[in-house]
PDB file of C-alpha atoms in Angstrom:
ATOM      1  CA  UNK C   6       0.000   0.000   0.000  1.00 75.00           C
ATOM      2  CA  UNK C   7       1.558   3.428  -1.019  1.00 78.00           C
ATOM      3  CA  UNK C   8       1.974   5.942   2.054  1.00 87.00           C
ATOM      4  CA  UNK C   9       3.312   9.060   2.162  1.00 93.00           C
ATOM      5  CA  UNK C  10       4.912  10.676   4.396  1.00 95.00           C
ATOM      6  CA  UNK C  11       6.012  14.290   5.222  1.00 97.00           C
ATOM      7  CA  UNK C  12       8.385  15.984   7.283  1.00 97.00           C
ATOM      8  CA  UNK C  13       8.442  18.395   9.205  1.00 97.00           C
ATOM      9  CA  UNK C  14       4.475  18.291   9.587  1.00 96.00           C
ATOM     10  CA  UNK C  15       5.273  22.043  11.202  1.00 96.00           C
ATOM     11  CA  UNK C  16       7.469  24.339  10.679  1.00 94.00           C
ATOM     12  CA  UNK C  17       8.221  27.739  12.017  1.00 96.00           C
ATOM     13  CA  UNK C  18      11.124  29.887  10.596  1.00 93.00           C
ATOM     14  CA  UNK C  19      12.365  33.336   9.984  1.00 95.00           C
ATOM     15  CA  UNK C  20      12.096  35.330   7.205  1.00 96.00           C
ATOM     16  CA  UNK C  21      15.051  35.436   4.811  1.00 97.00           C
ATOM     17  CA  UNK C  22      15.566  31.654   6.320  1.00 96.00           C
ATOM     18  CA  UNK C  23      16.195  29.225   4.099  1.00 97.00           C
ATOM     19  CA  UNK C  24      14.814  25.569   4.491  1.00 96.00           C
ATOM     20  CA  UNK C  25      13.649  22.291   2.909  1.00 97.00           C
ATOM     21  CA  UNK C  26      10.677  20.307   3.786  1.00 98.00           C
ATOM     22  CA  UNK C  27      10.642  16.628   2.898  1.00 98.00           C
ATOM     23  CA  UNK C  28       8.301  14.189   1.121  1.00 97.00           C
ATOM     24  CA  UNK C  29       9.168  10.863   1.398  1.00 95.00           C
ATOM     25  CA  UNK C  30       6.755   7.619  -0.133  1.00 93.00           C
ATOM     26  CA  UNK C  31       6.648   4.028   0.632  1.00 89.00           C
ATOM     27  CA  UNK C  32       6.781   2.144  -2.880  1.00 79.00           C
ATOM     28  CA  UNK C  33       7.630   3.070  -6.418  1.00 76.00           C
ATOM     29  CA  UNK C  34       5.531   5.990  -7.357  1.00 75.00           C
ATOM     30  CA  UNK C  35       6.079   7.899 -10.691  1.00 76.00           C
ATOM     31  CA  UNK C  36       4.591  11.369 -10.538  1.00 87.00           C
ATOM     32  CA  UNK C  37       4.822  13.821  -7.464  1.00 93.00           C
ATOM     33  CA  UNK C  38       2.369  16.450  -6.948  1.00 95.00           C
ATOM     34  CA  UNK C  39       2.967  19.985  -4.199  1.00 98.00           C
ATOM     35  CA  UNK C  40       0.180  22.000  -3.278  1.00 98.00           C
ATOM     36  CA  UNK C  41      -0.315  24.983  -1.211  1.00 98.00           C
ATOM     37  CA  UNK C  42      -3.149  25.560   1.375  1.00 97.00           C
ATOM     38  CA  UNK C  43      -3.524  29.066   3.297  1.00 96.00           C
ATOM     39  CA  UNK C  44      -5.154  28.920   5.987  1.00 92.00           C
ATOM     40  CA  UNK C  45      -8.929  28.745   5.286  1.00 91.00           C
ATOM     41  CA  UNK C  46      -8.855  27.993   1.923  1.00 95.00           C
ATOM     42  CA  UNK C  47      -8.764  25.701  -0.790  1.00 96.00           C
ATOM     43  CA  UNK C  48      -5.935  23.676  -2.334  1.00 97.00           C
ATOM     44  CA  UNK C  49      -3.458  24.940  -5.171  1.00 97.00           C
ATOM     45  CA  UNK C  50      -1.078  23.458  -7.598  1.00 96.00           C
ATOM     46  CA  UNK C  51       2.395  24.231  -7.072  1.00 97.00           C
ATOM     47  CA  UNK C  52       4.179  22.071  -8.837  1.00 97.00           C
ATOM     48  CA  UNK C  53       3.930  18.570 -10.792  1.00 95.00           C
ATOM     49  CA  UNK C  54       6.974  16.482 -11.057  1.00 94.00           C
ATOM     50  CA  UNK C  55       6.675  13.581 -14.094  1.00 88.00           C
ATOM     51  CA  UNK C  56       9.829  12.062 -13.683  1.00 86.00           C
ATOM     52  CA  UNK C  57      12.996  11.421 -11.818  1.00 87.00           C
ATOM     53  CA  UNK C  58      15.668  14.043 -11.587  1.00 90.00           C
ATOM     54  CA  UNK C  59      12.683  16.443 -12.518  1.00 92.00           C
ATOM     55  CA  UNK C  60      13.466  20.185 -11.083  1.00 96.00           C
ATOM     56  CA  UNK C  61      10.587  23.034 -11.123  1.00 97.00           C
ATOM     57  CA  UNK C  62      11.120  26.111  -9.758  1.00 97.00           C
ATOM     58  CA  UNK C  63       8.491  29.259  -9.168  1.00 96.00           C
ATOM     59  CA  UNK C  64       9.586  32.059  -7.300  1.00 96.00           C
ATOM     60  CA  UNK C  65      11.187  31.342  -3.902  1.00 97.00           C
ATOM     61  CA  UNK C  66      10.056  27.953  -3.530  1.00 98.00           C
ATOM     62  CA  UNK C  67      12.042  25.126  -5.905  1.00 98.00           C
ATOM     63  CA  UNK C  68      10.708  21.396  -5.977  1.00 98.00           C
ATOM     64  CA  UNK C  69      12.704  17.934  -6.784  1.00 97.00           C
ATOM     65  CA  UNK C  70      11.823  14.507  -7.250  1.00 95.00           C
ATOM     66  CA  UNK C  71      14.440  11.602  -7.073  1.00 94.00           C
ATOM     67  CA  UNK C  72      12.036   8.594  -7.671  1.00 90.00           C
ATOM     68  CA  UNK C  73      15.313   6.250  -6.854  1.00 91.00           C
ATOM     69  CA  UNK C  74      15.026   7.191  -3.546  1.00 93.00           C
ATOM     70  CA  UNK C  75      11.277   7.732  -3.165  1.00 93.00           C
ATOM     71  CA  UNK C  76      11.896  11.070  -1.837  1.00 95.00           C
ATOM     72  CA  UNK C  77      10.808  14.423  -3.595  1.00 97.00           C
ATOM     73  CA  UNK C  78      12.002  18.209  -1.547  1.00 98.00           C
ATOM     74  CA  UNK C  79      10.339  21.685  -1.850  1.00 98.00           C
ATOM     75  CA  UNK C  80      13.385  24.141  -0.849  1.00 98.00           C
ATOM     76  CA  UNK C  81      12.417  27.855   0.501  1.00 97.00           C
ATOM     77  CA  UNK C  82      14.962  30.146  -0.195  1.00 97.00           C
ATOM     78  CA  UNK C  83      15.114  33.662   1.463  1.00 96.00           C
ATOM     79  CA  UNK C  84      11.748  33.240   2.994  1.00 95.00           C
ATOM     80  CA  UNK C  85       8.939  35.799   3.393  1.00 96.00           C
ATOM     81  CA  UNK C  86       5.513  35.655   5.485  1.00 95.00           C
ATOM     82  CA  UNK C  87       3.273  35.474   1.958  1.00 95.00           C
ATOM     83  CA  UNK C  88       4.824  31.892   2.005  1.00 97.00           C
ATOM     84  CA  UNK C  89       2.620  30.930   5.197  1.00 97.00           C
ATOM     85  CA  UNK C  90       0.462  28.322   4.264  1.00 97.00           C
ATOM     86  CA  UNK C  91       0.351  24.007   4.393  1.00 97.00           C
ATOM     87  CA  UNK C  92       2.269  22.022   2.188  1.00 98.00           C
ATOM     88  CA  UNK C  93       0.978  18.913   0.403  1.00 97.00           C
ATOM     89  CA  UNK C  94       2.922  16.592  -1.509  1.00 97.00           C
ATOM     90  CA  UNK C  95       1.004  13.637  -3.239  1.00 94.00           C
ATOM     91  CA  UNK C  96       2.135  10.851  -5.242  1.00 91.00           C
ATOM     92  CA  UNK C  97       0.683   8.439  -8.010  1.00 83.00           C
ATOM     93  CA  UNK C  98       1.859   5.727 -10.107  1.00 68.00           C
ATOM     94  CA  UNK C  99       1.193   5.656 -14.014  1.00 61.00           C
ATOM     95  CA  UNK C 100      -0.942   3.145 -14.713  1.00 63.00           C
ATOM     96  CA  UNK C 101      -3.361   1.900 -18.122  1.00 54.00           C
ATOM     97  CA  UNK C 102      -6.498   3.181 -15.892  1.00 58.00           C
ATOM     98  CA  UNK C 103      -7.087   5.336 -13.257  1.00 61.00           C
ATOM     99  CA  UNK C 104      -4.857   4.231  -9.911  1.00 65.00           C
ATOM    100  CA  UNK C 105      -5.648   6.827  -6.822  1.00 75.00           C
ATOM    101  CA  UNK C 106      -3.186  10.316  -5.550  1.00 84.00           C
ATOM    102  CA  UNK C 107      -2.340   9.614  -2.223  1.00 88.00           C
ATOM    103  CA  UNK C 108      -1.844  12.857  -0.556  1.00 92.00           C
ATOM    104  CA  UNK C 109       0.854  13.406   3.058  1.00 94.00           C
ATOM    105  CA  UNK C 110      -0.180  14.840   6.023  1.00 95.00           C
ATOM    106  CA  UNK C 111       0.836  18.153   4.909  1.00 96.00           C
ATOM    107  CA  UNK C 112       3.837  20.687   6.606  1.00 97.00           C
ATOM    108  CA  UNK C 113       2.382  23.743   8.370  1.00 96.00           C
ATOM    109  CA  UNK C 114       4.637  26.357   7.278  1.00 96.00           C
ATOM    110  CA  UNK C 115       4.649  29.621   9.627  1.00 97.00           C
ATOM    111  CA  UNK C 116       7.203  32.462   8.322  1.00 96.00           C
ATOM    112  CA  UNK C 117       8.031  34.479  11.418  1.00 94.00           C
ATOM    113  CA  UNK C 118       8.733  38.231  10.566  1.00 88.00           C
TER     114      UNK C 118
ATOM    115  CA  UNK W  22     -10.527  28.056 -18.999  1.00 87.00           C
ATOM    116  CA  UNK W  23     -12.059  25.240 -16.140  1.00 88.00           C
ATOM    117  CA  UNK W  24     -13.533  26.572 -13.396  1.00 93.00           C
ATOM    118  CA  UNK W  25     -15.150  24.416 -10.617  1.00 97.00           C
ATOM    119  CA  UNK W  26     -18.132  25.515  -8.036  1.00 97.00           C
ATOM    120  CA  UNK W  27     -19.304  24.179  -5.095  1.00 98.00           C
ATOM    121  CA  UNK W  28     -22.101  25.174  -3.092  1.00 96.00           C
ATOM    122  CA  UNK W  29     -22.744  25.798  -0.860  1.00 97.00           C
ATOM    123  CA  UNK W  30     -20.081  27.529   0.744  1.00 97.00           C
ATOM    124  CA  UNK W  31     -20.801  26.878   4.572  1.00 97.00           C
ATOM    125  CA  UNK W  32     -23.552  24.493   6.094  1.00 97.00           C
ATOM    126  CA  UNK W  33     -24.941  24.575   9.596  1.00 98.00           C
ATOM    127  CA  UNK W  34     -27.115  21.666   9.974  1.00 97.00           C
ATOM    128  CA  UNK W  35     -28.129  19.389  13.435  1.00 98.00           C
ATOM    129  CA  UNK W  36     -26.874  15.987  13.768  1.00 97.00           C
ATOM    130  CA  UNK W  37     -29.535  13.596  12.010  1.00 96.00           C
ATOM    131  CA  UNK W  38     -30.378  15.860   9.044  1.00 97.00           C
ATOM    132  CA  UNK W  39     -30.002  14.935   5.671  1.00 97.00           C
ATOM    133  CA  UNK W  40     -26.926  16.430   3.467  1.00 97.00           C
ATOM    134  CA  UNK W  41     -26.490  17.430   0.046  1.00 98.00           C
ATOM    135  CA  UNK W  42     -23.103  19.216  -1.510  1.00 98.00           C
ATOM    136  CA  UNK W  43     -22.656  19.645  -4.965  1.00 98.00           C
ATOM    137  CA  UNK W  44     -20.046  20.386  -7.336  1.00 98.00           C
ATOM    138  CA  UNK W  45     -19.890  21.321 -10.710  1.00 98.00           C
ATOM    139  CA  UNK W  46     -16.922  21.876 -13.363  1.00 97.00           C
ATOM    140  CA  UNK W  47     -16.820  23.800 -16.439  1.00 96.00           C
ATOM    141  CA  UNK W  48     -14.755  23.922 -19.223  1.00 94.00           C
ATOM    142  CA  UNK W  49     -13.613  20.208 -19.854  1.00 92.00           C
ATOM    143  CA  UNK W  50     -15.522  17.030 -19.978  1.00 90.00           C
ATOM    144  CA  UNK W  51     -15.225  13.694 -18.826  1.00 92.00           C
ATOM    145  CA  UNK W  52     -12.953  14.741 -15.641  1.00 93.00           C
ATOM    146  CA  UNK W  53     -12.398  12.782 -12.618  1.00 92.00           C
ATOM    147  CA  UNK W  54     -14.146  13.680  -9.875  1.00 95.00           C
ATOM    148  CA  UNK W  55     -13.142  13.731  -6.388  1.00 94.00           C
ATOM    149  CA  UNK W  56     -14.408  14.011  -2.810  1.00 95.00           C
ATOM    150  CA  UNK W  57     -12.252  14.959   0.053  1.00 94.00           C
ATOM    151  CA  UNK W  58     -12.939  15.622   4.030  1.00 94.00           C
ATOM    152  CA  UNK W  59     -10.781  17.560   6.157  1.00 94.00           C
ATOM    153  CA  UNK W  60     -11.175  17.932   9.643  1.00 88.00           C
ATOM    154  CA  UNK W  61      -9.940  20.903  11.691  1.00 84.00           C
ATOM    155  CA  UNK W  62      -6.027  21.219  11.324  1.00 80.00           C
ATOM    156  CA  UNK W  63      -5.759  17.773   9.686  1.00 84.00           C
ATOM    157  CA  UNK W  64      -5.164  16.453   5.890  1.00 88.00           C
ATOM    158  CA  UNK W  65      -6.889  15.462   3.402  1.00 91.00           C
ATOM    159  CA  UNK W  66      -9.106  12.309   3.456  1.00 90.00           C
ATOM    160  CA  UNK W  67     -10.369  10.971   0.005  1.00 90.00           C
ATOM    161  CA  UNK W  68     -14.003   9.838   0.597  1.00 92.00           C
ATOM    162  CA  UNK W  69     -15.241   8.975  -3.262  1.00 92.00           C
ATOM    163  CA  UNK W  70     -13.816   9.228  -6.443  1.00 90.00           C
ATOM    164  CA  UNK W  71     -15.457   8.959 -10.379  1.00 93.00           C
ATOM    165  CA  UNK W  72     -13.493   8.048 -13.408  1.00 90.00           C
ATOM    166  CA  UNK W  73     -17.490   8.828 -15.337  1.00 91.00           C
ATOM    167  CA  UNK W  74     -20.788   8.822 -15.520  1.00 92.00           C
ATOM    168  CA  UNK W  75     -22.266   6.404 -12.868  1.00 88.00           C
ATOM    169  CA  UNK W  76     -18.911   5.551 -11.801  1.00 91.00           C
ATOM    170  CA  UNK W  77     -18.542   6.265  -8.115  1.00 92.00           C
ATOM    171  CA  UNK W  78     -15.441   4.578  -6.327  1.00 89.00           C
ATOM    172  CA  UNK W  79     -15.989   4.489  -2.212  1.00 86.00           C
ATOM    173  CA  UNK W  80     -12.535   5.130  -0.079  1.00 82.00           C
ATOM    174  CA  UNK W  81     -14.241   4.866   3.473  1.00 79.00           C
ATOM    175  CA  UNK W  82     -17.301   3.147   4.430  1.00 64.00           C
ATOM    176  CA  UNK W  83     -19.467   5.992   5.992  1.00 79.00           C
ATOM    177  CA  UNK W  84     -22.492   7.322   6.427  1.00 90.00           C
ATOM    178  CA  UNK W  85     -22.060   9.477   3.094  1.00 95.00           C
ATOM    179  CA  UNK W  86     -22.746   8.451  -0.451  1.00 95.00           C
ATOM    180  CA  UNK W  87     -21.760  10.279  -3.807  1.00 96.00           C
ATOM    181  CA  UNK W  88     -23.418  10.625  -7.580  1.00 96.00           C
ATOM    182  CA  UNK W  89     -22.536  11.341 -10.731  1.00 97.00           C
ATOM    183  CA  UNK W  90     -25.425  12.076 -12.310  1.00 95.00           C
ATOM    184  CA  UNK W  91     -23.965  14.443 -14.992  1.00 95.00           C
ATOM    185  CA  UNK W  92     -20.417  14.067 -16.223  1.00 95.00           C
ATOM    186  CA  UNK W  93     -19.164  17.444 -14.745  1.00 96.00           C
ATOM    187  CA  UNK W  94     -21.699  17.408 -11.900  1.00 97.00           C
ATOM    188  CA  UNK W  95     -20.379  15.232  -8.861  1.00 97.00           C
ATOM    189  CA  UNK W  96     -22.779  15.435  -5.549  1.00 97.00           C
ATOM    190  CA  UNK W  97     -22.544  14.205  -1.894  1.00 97.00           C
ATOM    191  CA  UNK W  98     -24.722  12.949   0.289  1.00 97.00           C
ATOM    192  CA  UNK W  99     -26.118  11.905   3.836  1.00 96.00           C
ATOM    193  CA  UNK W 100     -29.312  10.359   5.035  1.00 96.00           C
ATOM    194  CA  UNK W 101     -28.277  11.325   8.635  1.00 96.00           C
ATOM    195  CA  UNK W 102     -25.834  13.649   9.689  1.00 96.00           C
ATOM    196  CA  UNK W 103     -23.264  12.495  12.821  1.00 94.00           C
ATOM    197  CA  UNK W 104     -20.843  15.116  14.441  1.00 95.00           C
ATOM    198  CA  UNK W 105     -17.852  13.258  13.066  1.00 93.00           C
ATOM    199  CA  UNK W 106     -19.395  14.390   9.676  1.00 94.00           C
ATOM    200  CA  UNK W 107     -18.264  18.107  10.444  1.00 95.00           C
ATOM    201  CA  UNK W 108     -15.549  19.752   8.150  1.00 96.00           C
ATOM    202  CA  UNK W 109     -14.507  21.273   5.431  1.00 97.00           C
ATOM    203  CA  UNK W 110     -15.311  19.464   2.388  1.00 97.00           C
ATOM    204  CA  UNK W 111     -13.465  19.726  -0.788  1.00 97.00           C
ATOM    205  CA  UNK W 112     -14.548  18.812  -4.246  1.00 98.00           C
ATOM    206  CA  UNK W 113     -11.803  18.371  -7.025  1.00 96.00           C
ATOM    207  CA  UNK W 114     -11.232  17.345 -10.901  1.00 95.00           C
ATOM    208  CA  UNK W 115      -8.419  16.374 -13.039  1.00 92.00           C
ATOM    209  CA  UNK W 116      -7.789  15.581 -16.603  1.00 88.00           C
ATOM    210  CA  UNK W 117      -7.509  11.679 -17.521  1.00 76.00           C
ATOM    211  CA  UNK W 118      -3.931  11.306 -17.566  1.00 69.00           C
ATOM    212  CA  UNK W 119      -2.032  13.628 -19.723  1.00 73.00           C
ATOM    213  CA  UNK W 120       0.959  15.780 -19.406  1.00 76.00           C
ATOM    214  CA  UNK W 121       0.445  16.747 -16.313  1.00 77.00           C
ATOM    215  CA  UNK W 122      -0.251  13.477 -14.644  1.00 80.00           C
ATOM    216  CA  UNK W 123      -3.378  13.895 -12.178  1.00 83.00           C
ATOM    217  CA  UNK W 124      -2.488  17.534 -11.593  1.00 91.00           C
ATOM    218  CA  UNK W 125      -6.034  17.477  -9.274  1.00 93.00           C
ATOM    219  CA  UNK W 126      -7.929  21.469  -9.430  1.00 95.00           C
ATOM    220  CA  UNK W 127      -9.571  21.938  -6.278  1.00 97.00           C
ATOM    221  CA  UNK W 128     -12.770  23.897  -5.327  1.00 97.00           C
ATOM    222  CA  UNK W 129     -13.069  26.663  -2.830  1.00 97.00           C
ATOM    223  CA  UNK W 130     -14.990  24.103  -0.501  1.00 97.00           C
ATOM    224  CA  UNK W 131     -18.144  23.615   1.710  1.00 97.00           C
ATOM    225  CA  UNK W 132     -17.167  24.233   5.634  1.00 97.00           C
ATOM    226  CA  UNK W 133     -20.100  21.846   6.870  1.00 97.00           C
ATOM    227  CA  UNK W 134     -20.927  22.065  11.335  1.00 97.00           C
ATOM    228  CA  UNK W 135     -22.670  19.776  12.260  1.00 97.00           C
ATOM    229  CA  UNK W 136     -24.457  20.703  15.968  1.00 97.00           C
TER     230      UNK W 136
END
């Protein structure tokens, strides 16, 4: 069964900081998914990583996905409080038909002025 | 573009009452459809999922049930409201597997209390 896990599930830093939070999965998984939630509201789409070694970047926020090691990492560089939200990551596995996202726990990201 | 509604947006209703949330997309067809529950400062929990019309997968047996009536029309529903049925509930679509995976495009949500 696939799990995810992420970690830290909070995290409280400085601005200008710089940090990574971690997104680790329990069996081979193909495609990794990030999402943002503020506090509130709905779920975004950050990022969507296809394949291993993929890198996507937006702003201050970059994302990586080694599928070798079942691990994918969204890195905050120089951070600022517009960057306070959760974190998802969620993983699937390409399949013929439809096989389910399984989301993490999500990181509670606070960005302390 | 795809935009996707849900209404409504919050729900008061007393334990025992009947439920119905629905959720509507426009601008694509045949998506997958997706119901998620999540409690107060928790994640998300997948409660039904539809690859199409009719086609209603179950995640956790409850006390809800979910319809597809339309194919960009995806409802929930409850005979009987429990407290453990209160949260914010989050309807979602994605494209059939293209480019961009199951990128999944989430509604603003239905904060449901149940008293």
């Amino acid at each position: 069964e696939l799990k995810v896990e992420q970690n830290p599930l909070f995290l409280s830093m400085q601005e200008g900081k710089n940090y990574t939070i971690y997104c680790n999965y329990s069996t081979t998984s193909d495609r990794l998914y990030w999402y943002r939630q503020d506090p509130g509201k709905s779920l975004e789409s950050l990022f969507v990583l296809l394949s291993n070694g993929a890198v996507k970047q937006e702003g201050r926020l970059m994302a990586s996905l080694d599928t070798k090691a079942r691990l994918s990492t969204l890195h905050i560089t120089a951070a600022v409080h517009d960057l306070s939200a959760t974190y998802f990551c969620a993983v699937d596995r390409v399949k013929t038909s439809y096989d389910k996202v399984i989301f993490g726990p999500g990181t509670s990201l606070s960005v302390i002025p | 573009s795809q935009t996707i509604h849900q209404w409504p947006a919050t729900l008061v209703q007393p334990v025992g009452s009947p439920l119905s949330l629905e959720c509507t997309v426009e601008g694509t067809s045949n998506p997958n459809l997706y119901w998620y529950r999540q409690a107060a400062g928790r994640g998300l929990q997948l409660l039904f999922y539809s690859v199409g019309i009719g086609q209603i997968s179950s995640e956790v047996p409850q006390n809800l049930s979910a319809s597809r009536p339309q194919d960009r029309q995806f409802i929930l529903s409850s005979k009987k409201l429990l407290l453990s049925d209160s949260g914010f509930y989050l309807c979602a679509w994605s494209r059939d597997q293209d480019s961009r995976g199951y990128e999944q495009y989430f509604g603003p949500g239905t904060r449901l209390t149940v008293t």
